[in-house]
Coordinates of N, CA and C in Angstrom, one line a residue:
M1 N 0.8 -1.2 0.0 CA 0.0 0.0 0.0 C 0.9 1.2 0.0
H2 N 0.5 2.2 -0.8 CA 1.3 3.5 -0.9 C 0.5 4.6 -0.2
Q3 N 1.3 5.5 0.3 CA 0.7 6.7 0.9 C 0.5 7.8 -0.2
F4 N -0.7 7.8 -0.7 CA -0.9 8.6 -1.9 C -0.6 10.1 -1.8
K5 N -0.7 10.7 -0.6 CA -0.4 12.1 -0.4 C 1.1 12.4 -0.5
E6 N 1.9 11.4 -0.4 CA 3.3 11.5 -0.6 C 3.8 11.4 -2.0
L7 N 2.9 10.9 -2.9 CA 3.2 10.6 -4.3 C 3.2 11.9 -5.1
L8 N 4.3 12.3 -5.7 CA 4.4 13.5 -6.5 C 3.3 13.5 -7.6
I9 N 3.0 12.3 -8.2 CA 2.0 12.2 -9.2 C 0.6 12.7 -8.7
W10 N 0.3 12.3 -7.5 CA -0.9 12.7 -6.9 C -0.9 14.2 -6.6
Q11 N 0.2 14.7 -6.1 CA 0.3 16.2 -5.8 C 0.1 17.0 -7.0
K12 N 0.9 16.6 -8.1 CA 0.8 17.4 -9.4 C -0.6 17.3 -10.0
S13 N -1.2 16.1 -10.0 CA -2.5 16.0 -10.6 C -3.6 16.7 -9.8
R14 N -3.4 16.8 -8.5 CA -4.3 17.6 -7.7 C -4.2 19.1 -8.0
N15 N -3.0 19.6 -8.2 CA -2.8 21.0 -8.6 C -3.3 21.2 -10.0
F16 N -3.1 20.3 -10.8 CA -3.6 20.4 -12.2 C -5.2 20.5 -12.2
C17 N -5.8 19.8 -11.3 CA -7.2 19.8 -11.2 C -7.7 21.3 -10.9
S18 N -7.0 21.9 -10.0 CA -7.3 23.3 -9.6 C -7.1 24.2 -10.8
E19 N -6.1 23.9 -11.6 CA -5.9 24.7 -12.9 C -7.0 24.6 -13.8
I20 N -7.5 23.3 -14.0 CA -8.7 23.1 -14.9 C -9.9 23.9 -14.3
Y21 N -10.1 23.8 -13.0 CA -11.3 24.6 -12.5 C -11.1 26.1 -12.8
S22 N -9.9 26.6 -12.7 CA -9.7 28.0 -12.9 C -10.0 28.3 -14.4
V23 N -9.4 27.5 -15.3 CA -9.6 27.8 -16.7 C -11.0 27.7 -17.2
T24 N -11.7 26.7 -16.7 CA -13.1 26.5 -17.1 C -14.1 27.5 -16.5
S25 N -13.6 28.2 -15.5 CA -14.5 29.3 -14.9 C -14.7 30.4 -15.9
T26 N -13.8 30.5 -16.9 CA -14.0 31.5 -17.9 C -14.8 31.1 -19.1
F27 N -15.2 29.8 -19.2 CA -16.0 29.3 -20.3 C -17.4 29.9 -20.2
P28 N -18.1 29.9 -21.3 CA -19.5 30.4 -21.3 C -20.4 29.7 -20.3
N29 N -21.3 30.5 -19.8 CA -22.2 29.9 -18.8 C -23.1 28.8 -19.4
D30 N -23.4 28.8 -20.6 CA -24.2 27.8 -21.2 C -23.5 26.5 -21.4
E31 N -22.2 26.5 -21.1 CA -21.3 25.3 -21.1 C -21.2 24.6 -19.7
K32 N -21.9 25.2 -18.8 CA -21.7 24.7 -17.4 C -22.0 23.2 -17.3
F33 N -23.0 22.7 -18.0 CA -23.3 21.3 -17.9 C -22.7 20.5 -19.1
G34 N -21.9 21.2 -19.9 CA -21.3 20.6 -21.1 C -19.9 20.3 -20.8
I35 N -19.0 21.0 -21.6 CA -17.6 20.7 -21.6 C -17.0 21.1 -20.3
T36 N -17.5 22.2 -19.7 CA -17.0 22.6 -18.3 C -17.1 21.4 -17.4
N37 N -18.3 20.9 -17.3 CA -18.5 19.7 -16.4 C -17.6 18.5 -16.7
Q38 N -17.5 18.2 -18.0 CA -16.7 17.1 -18.4 C -15.3 17.3 -18.1
L39 N -14.7 18.4 -18.3 CA -13.3 18.7 -18.0 C -13.1 18.6 -16.5
R40 N -14.0 19.2 -15.7 CA -13.8 19.2 -14.3 C -13.9 17.7 -13.7
R41 N -14.8 17.0 -14.2 CA -15.0 15.6 -13.7 C -13.7 14.8 -14.1
A42 N -13.3 14.9 -15.3 CA -12.1 14.1 -15.7 C -10.9 14.6 -15.0
S43 N -10.7 15.9 -14.7 CA -9.5 16.3 -13.9 C -9.6 15.8 -12.5
V44 N -10.7 15.7 -11.9 CA -10.9 15.2 -10.5 C -10.6 13.7 -10.5
S45 N -10.8 13.0 -11.7 CA -10.6 11.6 -11.8 C -9.2 11.2 -11.7
I46 N -8.3 12.0 -12.1 CA -6.8 11.7 -12.1 C -6.3 11.5 -10.7
P47 N -6.4 12.5 -9.8 CA -5.9 12.3 -8.4 C -6.7 11.3 -7.6
S48 N -8.0 11.2 -8.0 CA -8.9 10.3 -7.3 C -8.6 8.9 -7.5
N49 N -8.3 8.5 -8.8 CA -7.9 7.2 -9.1 C -6.5 6.8 -8.6
I50 N -5.6 7.8 -8.5 CA -4.3 7.5 -7.9 C -4.5 7.2 -6.4
A51 N -5.3 8.0 -5.8 CA -5.6 7.8 -4.3 C -6.3 6.4 -4.1
E52 N -7.3 6.1 -4.9 CA -8.1 4.9 -4.7 C -7.2 3.7 -5.0
G53 N -6.4 3.8 -6.1 CA -5.5 2.7 -6.4 C -4.5 2.4 -5.4
S54 N -4.0 3.5 -4.7 CA -3.0 3.3 -3.7 C -3.5 2.5 -2.5
S55 N -4.8 2.4 -2.3 CA -5.3 1.7 -1.2 C -5.5 0.2 -1.4
R56 N -5.3 -0.2 -2.7 CA -5.5 -1.6 -3.1 C -4.3 -2.5 -2.5
N57 N -4.6 -3.7 -2.3 CA -3.7 -4.6 -1.7 C -2.6 -5.2 -2.7
S58 N -2.9 -5.0 -4.0 CA -1.9 -5.5 -5.0 C -1.4 -4.4 -5.9
N59 N -0.2 -4.5 -6.4 CA 0.3 -3.6 -7.4 C -0.5 -3.7 -8.7
K60 N -1.0 -4.9 -9.0 CA -1.8 -5.2 -10.2 C -3.0 -4.3 -10.2
D61 N -3.7 -4.3 -9.0 CA -4.9 -3.4 -8.9 C -4.5 -1.9 -9.0
F62 N -3.4 -1.6 -8.3 CA -3.0 -0.2 -8.3 C -2.7 0.2 -9.8
S63 N -2.0 -0.6 -10.5 CA -1.7 -0.4 -11.9 C -2.9 -0.1 -12.7
R64 N -4.0 -0.8 -12.5 CA -5.2 -0.7 -13.2 C -5.8 0.7 -13.0
F65 N -5.8 1.2 -11.7 CA -6.2 2.5 -11.4 C -5.4 3.6 -12.0
L66 N -4.1 3.4 -12.1 CA -3.2 4.3 -12.8 C -3.5 4.4 -14.3
E67 N -3.9 3.2 -14.9 CA -4.3 3.2 -16.3 C -5.6 4.1 -16.5
I68 N -6.5 4.0 -15.6 CA -7.7 4.8 -15.6 C -7.4 6.3 -15.5
A69 N -6.4 6.6 -14.6 CA -6.0 8.0 -14.5 C -5.4 8.5 -15.8
I70 N -4.6 7.7 -16.5 CA -4.0 8.1 -17.8 C -5.1 8.3 -18.8
G71 N -6.1 7.4 -18.8 CA -7.3 7.5 -19.7 C -8.0 8.8 -19.5
S72 N -8.1 9.2 -18.2 CA -8.8 10.5 -17.9 C -7.9 11.7 -18.4
A73 N -6.6 11.5 -18.4 CA -5.7 12.6 -18.9 C -5.9 12.8 -20.4
Y74 N -6.0 11.7 -21.1 CA -6.2 11.8 -22.5 C -7.6 12.3 -22.9
E75 N -8.6 12.0 -22.0 CA -9.9 12.6 -22.2 C -9.8 14.1 -22.0
I76 N -9.1 14.5 -21.0 CA -8.9 16.0 -20.8 C -8.3 16.6 -22.0
E77 N -7.2 16.0 -22.5 CA -6.5 16.6 -23.7 C -7.5 16.8 -24.9
T78 N -8.3 15.8 -25.1 CA -9.3 15.9 -26.2 C -10.3 17.0 -25.9
Q79 N -10.8 17.1 -24.7 CA -11.8 18.1 -24.4 C -11.2 19.5 -24.4
L80 N -9.9 19.6 -24.1 CA -9.2 20.9 -24.2 C -9.1 21.4 -25.6
L81 N -8.7 20.4 -26.5 CA -8.6 20.7 -27.9 C -9.9 21.2 -28.5
I82 N -11.0 20.5 -28.1 CA -12.4 20.9 -28.5 C -12.7 22.3 -28.0
A83 N -12.4 22.5 -26.7 CA -12.6 23.9 -26.1 C -11.9 24.9 -26.9
S84 N -10.7 24.6 -27.3 CA -9.9 25.6 -28.1 C -10.5 25.8 -29.5
D85 N -11.0 24.7 -30.1 CA -11.7 24.8 -31.4 C -12.9 25.7 -31.3
L86 N -13.5 25.7 -30.2 CA -14.8 26.5 -30.0 C -14.5 27.9 -29.5
G87 N -13.2 28.2 -29.3 CA -12.8 29.5 -28.9 C -12.9 29.8 -27.4
F88 N -13.0 28.8 -26.6 CA -13.2 28.9 -25.1 C -11.8 29.1 -24.4
I89 N -10.7 28.8 -25.1 CA -9.4 28.8 -24.4 C -8.4 29.3 -25.5
K90 N -7.5 30.2 -25.1 CA -6.5 30.7 -26.0 C -5.4 29.7 -26.2
T91 N -4.8 29.7 -27.4 CA -3.8 28.8 -27.8 C -2.6 28.8 -26.8
E92 N -2.2 29.9 -26.4 CA -1.1 30.0 -25.4 C -1.4 29.3 -24.1
K93 N -2.6 29.5 -23.6 CA -3.0 28.8 -22.4 C -3.1 27.3 -22.6
L94 N -3.7 26.9 -23.8 CA -3.9 25.5 -24.1 C -2.5 24.8 -24.1
V95 N -1.5 25.4 -24.7 CA -0.2 24.8 -24.8 C 0.4 24.6 -23.4
L96 N 0.3 25.6 -22.5 CA 0.8 25.4 -21.1 C 0.1 24.3 -20.4
I97 N -1.2 24.3 -20.5 CA -2.0 23.2 -19.8 C -1.7 21.8 -20.4
I98 N -1.6 21.7 -21.7 CA -1.3 20.4 -22.2 C 0.1 20.0 -21.9
N99 N 1.1 20.9 -21.8 CA 2.4 20.6 -21.3 C 2.4 20.0 -19.9
Q100 N 1.6 20.6 -19.0 CA 1.4 20.1 -17.6 C 0.9 18.7 -17.7
L101 N -0.1 18.5 -18.5 CA -0.8 17.2 -18.6 C 0.1 16.2 -19.1
D102 N 0.9 16.5 -20.1 CA 1.9 15.6 -20.7 C 2.9 15.1 -19.6
E103 N 3.3 16.1 -18.8 CA 4.3 15.8 -17.7 C 3.6 14.8 -16.7
I104 N 2.4 15.0 -16.4 CA 1.7 14.1 -15.4 C 1.5 12.7 -16.1
I105 N 1.2 12.7 -17.3 CA 1.0 11.4 -18.0 C 2.3 10.6 -18.0
K106 N 3.4 11.3 -18.3 CA 4.7 10.6 -18.3 C 5.1 10.2 -16.9
M107 N 4.8 11.0 -15.9 CA 5.1 10.6 -14.5 C 4.3 9.4 -14.1
I108 N 3.0 9.4 -14.4 CA 2.2 8.2 -14.0 C 2.7 7.0 -14.7
S109 N 3.0 7.1 -16.0 CA 3.5 5.9 -16.8 C 4.8 5.4 -16.2
K110 N 5.7 6.3 -15.9 CA 7.0 5.8 -15.3 C 6.7 5.2 -14.0
F111 N 5.9 5.8 -13.1 CA 5.6 5.2 -11.8 C 5.0 3.8 -12.0
K112 N 4.0 3.7 -12.9 CA 3.4 2.4 -13.2 C 4.4 1.4 -13.6
S113 N 5.4 1.7 -14.4 CA 6.4 0.8 -14.8 C 7.3 0.3 -13.7
T114 N 7.3 1.0 -12.6 CA 8.1 0.6 -11.5 C 7.4 -0.4 -10.5
L115 N 6.1 -0.5 -10.7 CA 5.3 -1.4 -9.8 C 5.6 -2.9 -10.2
K116 N 5.9 -3.7 -9.3 CA 6.2 -5.1 -9.5 C 4.9 -5.8 -9.5
I117 N 4.5 -6.3 -10.7 CA 3.2 -6.9 -10.9 C 3.3 -8.4 -10.9

């Protein structure tokens, strides 16, 4: 069992979640139940799955939750690109956020590869 609060991947993904909430607060109000909600839910999913997976008794189970977290990250990337297409987010901000997301994906993947399954 891992102490999730000590994992850098959990800390960074938690901070990233706050960033997504901040960015989506500027989206149009009529998107509150659309892409805003989708992005927020997916961003919450990353640290949540890391935390839940860390409580599992086997590294195999933990690895599965890390896969789900990575899936949520790719979901976020797709939704950010759509938000950019719709003009909800500026290209400069999009690039910064996707760079953060790429770093988190790489960190989770690397951590996942260290688990002895």
